[in-house]
Amino acid sequence: MKTSEIKELTDKEIIEKIQLETEALVRLKMNHAVSPLDNPTKIKVARRNIARLKTVLSQRELKQN
């Protein structure tokens, strides 16, 4: 997910996306611990998506204050 796409979302949608991405990351890590994933870079992509979402959310909070 690109930053430009994230900026178009509302705060509520961003929070929901963070929760979904976090759950997906946990599942990926669990699956990878049990048996190696076909594409382990999915874990890195999920972490970076969560970071992007949190960054945009914190930037919006700073602008409001």
PDB file of N, CA and C in Angstrom:
ATOM      1  N   MET A   1       0.849  -1.171   0.000  1.00  0.00           N
ATOM      2  CA  MET A   1       0.000   0.000   0.000  1.00  0.00           C
ATOM      3  C   MET A   1       0.898   1.239   0.000  1.00  0.00           C
ATOM      4  N   LYS A   2       0.629   2.144  -0.911  1.00  0.00           N
ATOM      5  CA  LYS A   2       1.449   3.337  -1.046  1.00  0.00           C
ATOM      6  C   LYS A   2       0.970   4.429  -0.090  1.00  0.00           C
ATOM      7  N   THR A   3       1.849   5.343   0.214  1.00  0.00           N
ATOM      8  CA  THR A   3       1.536   6.437   1.129  1.00  0.00           C
ATOM      9  C   THR A   3       0.419   7.307   0.574  1.00  0.00           C
ATOM     10  N   SER A   4       0.404   7.511  -0.732  1.00  0.00           N
ATOM     11  CA  SER A   4      -0.646   8.330  -1.334  1.00  0.00           C
ATOM     12  C   SER A   4      -2.023   7.684  -1.152  1.00  0.00           C
ATOM     13  N   GLU A   5      -2.077   6.360  -1.204  1.00  0.00           N
ATOM     14  CA  GLU A   5      -3.339   5.652  -0.975  1.00  0.00           C
ATOM     15  C   GLU A   5      -3.773   5.774   0.481  1.00  0.00           C
ATOM     16  N   ILE A   6      -2.810   5.729   1.384  1.00  0.00           N
ATOM     17  CA  ILE A   6      -3.110   5.807   2.813  1.00  0.00           C
ATOM     18  C   ILE A   6      -3.653   7.184   3.173  1.00  0.00           C
ATOM     19  N   LYS A   7      -3.091   8.223   2.564  1.00  0.00           N
ATOM     20  CA  LYS A   7      -3.508   9.584   2.881  1.00  0.00           C
ATOM     21  C   LYS A   7      -4.951   9.855   2.479  1.00  0.00           C
ATOM     22  N   GLU A   8      -5.488   9.071   1.547  1.00  0.00           N
ATOM     23  CA  GLU A   8      -6.878   9.237   1.120  1.00  0.00           C
ATOM     24  C   GLU A   8      -7.869   8.617   2.102  1.00  0.00           C
ATOM     25  N   LEU A   9      -7.387   7.763   3.000  1.00  0.00           N
ATOM     26  CA  LEU A   9      -8.257   7.081   3.955  1.00  0.00           C
ATOM     27  C   LEU A   9      -8.583   7.990   5.139  1.00  0.00           C
ATOM     28  N   THR A  10      -9.698   7.694   5.798  1.00  0.00           N
ATOM     29  CA  THR A  10     -10.049   8.417   7.010  1.00  0.00           C
ATOM     30  C   THR A  10      -9.286   7.819   8.188  1.00  0.00           C
ATOM     31  N   ASP A  11      -9.308   8.516   9.316  1.00  0.00           N
ATOM     32  CA  ASP A  11      -8.605   8.028  10.508  1.00  0.00           C
ATOM     33  C   ASP A  11      -9.147   6.669  10.945  1.00  0.00           C
ATOM     34  N   LYS A  12     -10.445   6.523  10.904  1.00  0.00           N
ATOM     35  CA  LYS A  12     -11.069   5.268  11.325  1.00  0.00           C
ATOM     36  C   LYS A  12     -10.641   4.117  10.416  1.00  0.00           C
ATOM     37  N   GLU A  13     -10.588   4.379   9.124  1.00  0.00           N
ATOM     38  CA  GLU A  13     -10.170   3.348   8.174  1.00  0.00           C
ATOM     39  C   GLU A  13      -8.702   2.968   8.381  1.00  0.00           C
ATOM     40  N   ILE A  14      -7.879   3.956   8.708  1.00  0.00           N
ATOM     41  CA  ILE A  14      -6.461   3.679   8.954  1.00  0.00           C
ATOM     42  C   ILE A  14      -6.299   2.797  10.183  1.00  0.00           C
ATOM     43  N   ILE A  15      -7.053   3.102  11.242  1.00  0.00           N
ATOM     44  CA  ILE A  15      -6.982   2.289  12.462  1.00  0.00           C
ATOM     45  C   ILE A  15      -7.412   0.857  12.173  1.00  0.00           C
ATOM     46  N   GLU A  16      -8.465   0.684  11.380  1.00  0.00           N
ATOM     47  CA  GLU A  16      -8.917  -0.660  11.002  1.00  0.00           C
ATOM     48  C   GLU A  16      -7.851  -1.392  10.192  1.00  0.00           C
ATOM     49  N   LYS A  17      -7.211  -0.680   9.269  1.00  0.00           N
ATOM     50  CA  LYS A  17      -6.157  -1.287   8.449  1.00  0.00           C
ATOM     51  C   LYS A  17      -4.977  -1.714   9.315  1.00  0.00           C
ATOM     52  N   ILE A  18      -4.634  -0.894  10.315  1.00  0.00           N
ATOM     53  CA  ILE A  18      -3.537  -1.245  11.220  1.00  0.00           C
ATOM     54  C   ILE A  18      -3.857  -2.550  11.939  1.00  0.00           C
ATOM     55  N   GLN A  19      -5.085  -2.678  12.420  1.00  0.00           N
ATOM     56  CA  GLN A  19      -5.482  -3.895  13.127  1.00  0.00           C
ATOM     57  C   GLN A  19      -5.426  -5.113  12.202  1.00  0.00           C
ATOM     58  N   LEU A  20      -5.933  -4.961  10.981  1.00  0.00           N
ATOM     59  CA  LEU A  20      -5.923  -6.069  10.034  1.00  0.00           C
ATOM     60  C   LEU A  20      -4.497  -6.469   9.655  1.00  0.00           C
ATOM     61  N   GLU A  21      -3.656  -5.486   9.396  1.00  0.00           N
ATOM     62  CA  GLU A  21      -2.270  -5.772   9.019  1.00  0.00           C
ATOM     63  C   GLU A  21      -1.517  -6.428  10.176  1.00  0.00           C
ATOM     64  N   THR A  22      -1.788  -5.985  11.402  1.00  0.00           N
ATOM     65  CA  THR A  22      -1.124  -6.569  12.561  1.00  0.00           C
ATOM     66  C   THR A  22      -1.525  -8.027  12.734  1.00  0.00           C
ATOM     67  N   GLU A  23      -2.808  -8.317  12.557  1.00  0.00           N
ATOM     68  CA  GLU A  23      -3.272  -9.703  12.645  1.00  0.00           C
ATOM     69  C   GLU A  23      -2.645 -10.558  11.546  1.00  0.00           C
ATOM     70  N   ALA A  24      -2.559 -10.006  10.352  1.00  0.00           N
ATOM     71  CA  ALA A  24      -1.949 -10.734   9.242  1.00  0.00           C
ATOM     72  C   ALA A  24      -0.473 -11.000   9.518  1.00  0.00           C
ATOM     73  N   LEU A  25       0.211 -10.026  10.101  1.00  0.00           N
ATOM     74  CA  LEU A  25       1.629 -10.188  10.428  1.00  0.00           C
ATOM     75  C   LEU A  25       1.829 -11.299  11.459  1.00  0.00           C
ATOM     76  N   VAL A  26       0.977 -11.338  12.451  1.00  0.00           N
ATOM     77  CA  VAL A  26       1.075 -12.387  13.477  1.00  0.00           C
ATOM     78  C   VAL A  26       0.881 -13.757  12.837  1.00  0.00           C
ATOM     79  N   ARG A  27      -0.117 -13.870  11.951  1.00  0.00           N
ATOM     80  CA  ARG A  27      -0.360 -15.148  11.269  1.00  0.00           C
ATOM     81  C   ARG A  27       0.836 -15.547  10.412  1.00  0.00           C
ATOM     82  N   LEU A  28       1.402 -14.568   9.695  1.00  0.00           N
ATOM     83  CA  LEU A  28       2.569 -14.867   8.864  1.00  0.00           C
ATOM     84  C   LEU A  28       3.739 -15.359   9.702  1.00  0.00           C
ATOM     85  N   LYS A  29       3.976 -14.708  10.841  1.00  0.00           N
ATOM     86  CA  LYS A  29       5.083 -15.115  11.706  1.00  0.00           C
ATOM     87  C   LYS A  29       4.858 -16.520  12.270  1.00  0.00           C
ATOM     88  N   MET A  30       3.620 -16.805  12.660  1.00  0.00           N
ATOM     89  CA  MET A  30       3.309 -18.135  13.190  1.00  0.00           C
ATOM     90  C   MET A  30       3.507 -19.197  12.125  1.00  0.00           C
ATOM     91  N   ASN A  31       2.998 -18.938  10.925  1.00  0.00           N
ATOM     92  CA  ASN A  31       3.150 -19.895   9.836  1.00  0.00           C
ATOM     93  C   ASN A  31       4.616 -20.097   9.480  1.00  0.00           C
ATOM     94  N   HIS A  32       5.384 -19.023   9.518  1.00  0.00           N
ATOM     95  CA  HIS A  32       6.797 -19.111   9.183  1.00  0.00           C
ATOM     96  C   HIS A  32       7.570 -19.890  10.251  1.00  0.00           C
ATOM     97  N   ALA A  33       7.127 -19.798  11.492  1.00  0.00           N
ATOM     98  CA  ALA A  33       7.789 -20.538  12.571  1.00  0.00           C
ATOM     99  C   ALA A  33       7.536 -22.040  12.441  1.00  0.00           C
ATOM    100  N   VAL A  34       6.336 -22.386  11.974  1.00  0.00           N
ATOM    101  CA  VAL A  34       5.982 -23.796  11.843  1.00  0.00           C
ATOM    102  C   VAL A  34       6.647 -24.407  10.608  1.00  0.00           C
ATOM    103  N   SER A  35       6.461 -23.753   9.488  1.00  0.00           N
ATOM    104  CA  SER A  35       7.094 -24.205   8.246  1.00  0.00           C
ATOM    105  C   SER A  35       7.470 -22.978   7.433  1.00  0.00           C
ATOM    106  N   PRO A  36       8.592 -23.008   6.770  1.00  0.00           N
ATOM    107  CA  PRO A  36       9.049 -21.826   6.029  1.00  0.00           C
ATOM    108  C   PRO A  36       8.047 -21.366   4.974  1.00  0.00           C
ATOM    109  N   LEU A  37       7.875 -20.063   4.882  1.00  0.00           N
ATOM    110  CA  LEU A  37       6.979 -19.500   3.882  1.00  0.00           C
ATOM    111  C   LEU A  37       7.621 -19.575   2.504  1.00  0.00           C
ATOM    112  N   ASP A  38       6.770 -19.614   1.464  1.00  0.00           N
ATOM    113  CA  ASP A  38       7.279 -19.594   0.097  1.00  0.00           C
ATOM    114  C   ASP A  38       7.958 -18.258  -0.191  1.00  0.00           C
ATOM    115  N   ASN A  39       7.364 -17.190   0.343  1.00  0.00           N
ATOM    116  CA  ASN A  39       7.886 -15.852   0.099  1.00  0.00           C
ATOM    117  C   ASN A  39       8.019 -15.120   1.445  1.00  0.00           C
ATOM    118  N   PRO A  40       9.145 -15.261   2.121  1.00  0.00           N
ATOM    119  CA  PRO A  40       9.303 -14.646   3.443  1.00  0.00           C
ATOM    120  C   PRO A  40       9.348 -13.118   3.423  1.00  0.00           C
ATOM    121  N   THR A  41       9.456 -12.512   2.251  1.00  0.00           N
ATOM    122  CA  THR A  41       9.459 -11.044   2.194  1.00  0.00           C
ATOM    123  C   THR A  41       8.078 -10.470   2.518  1.00  0.00           C
ATOM    124  N   LYS A  42       7.058 -11.311   2.544  1.00  0.00           N
ATOM    125  CA  LYS A  42       5.716 -10.854   2.923  1.00  0.00           C
ATOM    126  C   LYS A  42       5.718 -10.302   4.346  1.00  0.00           C
ATOM    127  N   ILE A  43       6.562 -10.872   5.210  1.00  0.00           N
ATOM    128  CA  ILE A  43       6.650 -10.397   6.590  1.00  0.00           C
ATOM    129  C   ILE A  43       7.188  -8.968   6.595  1.00  0.00           C
ATOM    130  N   LYS A  44       8.228  -8.725   5.822  1.00  0.00           N
ATOM    131  CA  LYS A  44       8.825  -7.393   5.754  1.00  0.00           C
ATOM    132  C   LYS A  44       7.840  -6.382   5.177  1.00  0.00           C
ATOM    133  N   VAL A  45       7.108  -6.781   4.150  1.00  0.00           N
ATOM    134  CA  VAL A  45       6.128  -5.897   3.523  1.00  0.00           C
ATOM    135  C   VAL A  45       5.020  -5.539   4.513  1.00  0.00           C
ATOM    136  N   ALA A  46       4.560  -6.523   5.278  1.00  0.00           N
ATOM    137  CA  ALA A  46       3.505  -6.273   6.267  1.00  0.00           C
ATOM    138  C   ALA A  46       3.987  -5.303   7.340  1.00  0.00           C
ATOM    139  N   ARG A  47       5.225  -5.493   7.822  1.00  0.00           N
ATOM    140  CA  ARG A  47       5.777  -4.586   8.833  1.00  0.00           C
ATOM    141  C   ARG A  47       5.874  -3.165   8.304  1.00  0.00           C
ATOM    142  N   ARG A  48       6.300  -3.027   7.085  1.00  0.00           N
ATOM    143  CA  ARG A  48       6.449  -1.691   6.506  1.00  0.00           C
ATOM    144  C   ARG A  48       5.095  -1.030   6.266  1.00  0.00           C
ATOM    145  N   ASN A  49       4.091  -1.818   5.884  1.00  0.00           N
ATOM    146  CA  ASN A  49       2.748  -1.257   5.721  1.00  0.00           C
ATOM    147  C   ASN A  49       2.213  -0.734   7.043  1.00  0.00           C
ATOM    148  N   ILE A  50       2.424  -1.490   8.105  1.00  0.00           N
ATOM    149  CA  ILE A  50       1.983  -1.049   9.431  1.00  0.00           C
ATOM    150  C   ILE A  50       2.692   0.248   9.808  1.00  0.00           C
ATOM    151  N   ALA A  51       3.974   0.320   9.531  1.00  0.00           N
ATOM    152  CA  ALA A  51       4.737   1.529   9.850  1.00  0.00           C
ATOM    153  C   ALA A  51       4.223   2.727   9.060  1.00  0.00           C
ATOM    154  N   ARG A  52       3.917   2.529   7.789  1.00  0.00           N
ATOM    155  CA  ARG A  52       3.383   3.619   6.965  1.00  0.00           C
ATOM    156  C   ARG A  52       2.047   4.110   7.515  1.00  0.00           C
ATOM    157  N   LEU A  53       1.178   3.162   7.869  1.00  0.00           N
ATOM    158  CA  LEU A  53      -0.132   3.525   8.405  1.00  0.00           C
ATOM    159  C   LEU A  53       0.012   4.321   9.695  1.00  0.00           C
ATOM    160  N   LYS A  54       0.876   3.851  10.592  1.00  0.00           N
ATOM    161  CA  LYS A  54       1.063   4.537  11.870  1.00  0.00           C
ATOM    162  C   LYS A  54       1.688   5.915  11.676  1.00  0.00           C
ATOM    163  N   THR A  55       2.577   6.042  10.704  1.00  0.00           N
ATOM    164  CA  THR A  55       3.214   7.324  10.438  1.00  0.00           C
ATOM    165  C   THR A  55       2.199   8.357   9.969  1.00  0.00           C
ATOM    166  N   VAL A  56       1.346   7.975   9.022  1.00  0.00           N
ATOM    167  CA  VAL A  56       0.339   8.902   8.515  1.00  0.00           C
ATOM    168  C   VAL A  56      -0.631   9.283   9.623  1.00  0.00           C
ATOM    169  N   LEU A  57      -1.015   8.323  10.454  1.00  0.00           N
ATOM    170  CA  LEU A  57      -1.935   8.586  11.551  1.00  0.00           C
ATOM    171  C   LEU A  57      -1.307   9.561  12.553  1.00  0.00           C
ATOM    172  N   SER A  58      -0.040   9.371  12.890  1.00  0.00           N
ATOM    173  CA  SER A  58       0.607  10.267  13.853  1.00  0.00           C
ATOM    174  C   SER A  58       0.816  11.652  13.264  1.00  0.00           C
ATOM    175  N   GLN A  59       1.064  11.751  11.967  1.00  0.00           N
ATOM    176  CA  GLN A  59       1.204  13.052  11.316  1.00  0.00           C
ATOM    177  C   GLN A  59      -0.119  13.824  11.385  1.00  0.00           C
ATOM    178  N   ARG A  60      -1.210  13.124  11.179  1.00  0.00           N
ATOM    179  CA  ARG A  60      -2.524  13.776  11.262  1.00  0.00           C
ATOM    180  C   ARG A  60      -2.798  14.260  12.683  1.00  0.00           C
ATOM    181  N   GLU A  61      -2.422  13.465  13.681  1.00  0.00           N
ATOM    182  CA  GLU A  61      -2.637  13.874  15.066  1.00  0.00           C
ATOM    183  C   GLU A  61      -1.815  15.109  15.398  1.00  0.00           C
ATOM    184  N   LEU A  62      -0.610  15.174  14.887  1.00  0.00           N
ATOM    185  CA  LEU A  62       0.241  16.343  15.146  1.00  0.00           C
ATOM    186  C   LEU A  62      -0.327  17.595  14.477  1.00  0.00           C
ATOM    187  N   LYS A  63      -0.902  17.446  13.290  1.00  0.00           N
ATOM    188  CA  LYS A  63      -1.497  18.588  12.603  1.00  0.00           C
ATOM    189  C   LYS A  63      -2.724  19.115  13.344  1.00  0.00           C
ATOM    190  N   GLN A  64      -3.481  18.219  13.961  1.00  0.00           N
ATOM    191  CA  GLN A  64      -4.682  18.627  14.690  1.00  0.00           C
ATOM    192  C   GLN A  64      -4.322  19.408  15.943  1.00  0.00           C
ATOM    193  N   ASN A  65      -3.198  19.088  16.557  1.00  0.00           N
ATOM    194  CA  ASN A  65      -2.807  19.754  17.804  1.00  0.00           C
ATOM    195  C   ASN A  65      -2.084  20.985  17.527  1.00  0.00           C
TER     196      ASN A  65
END
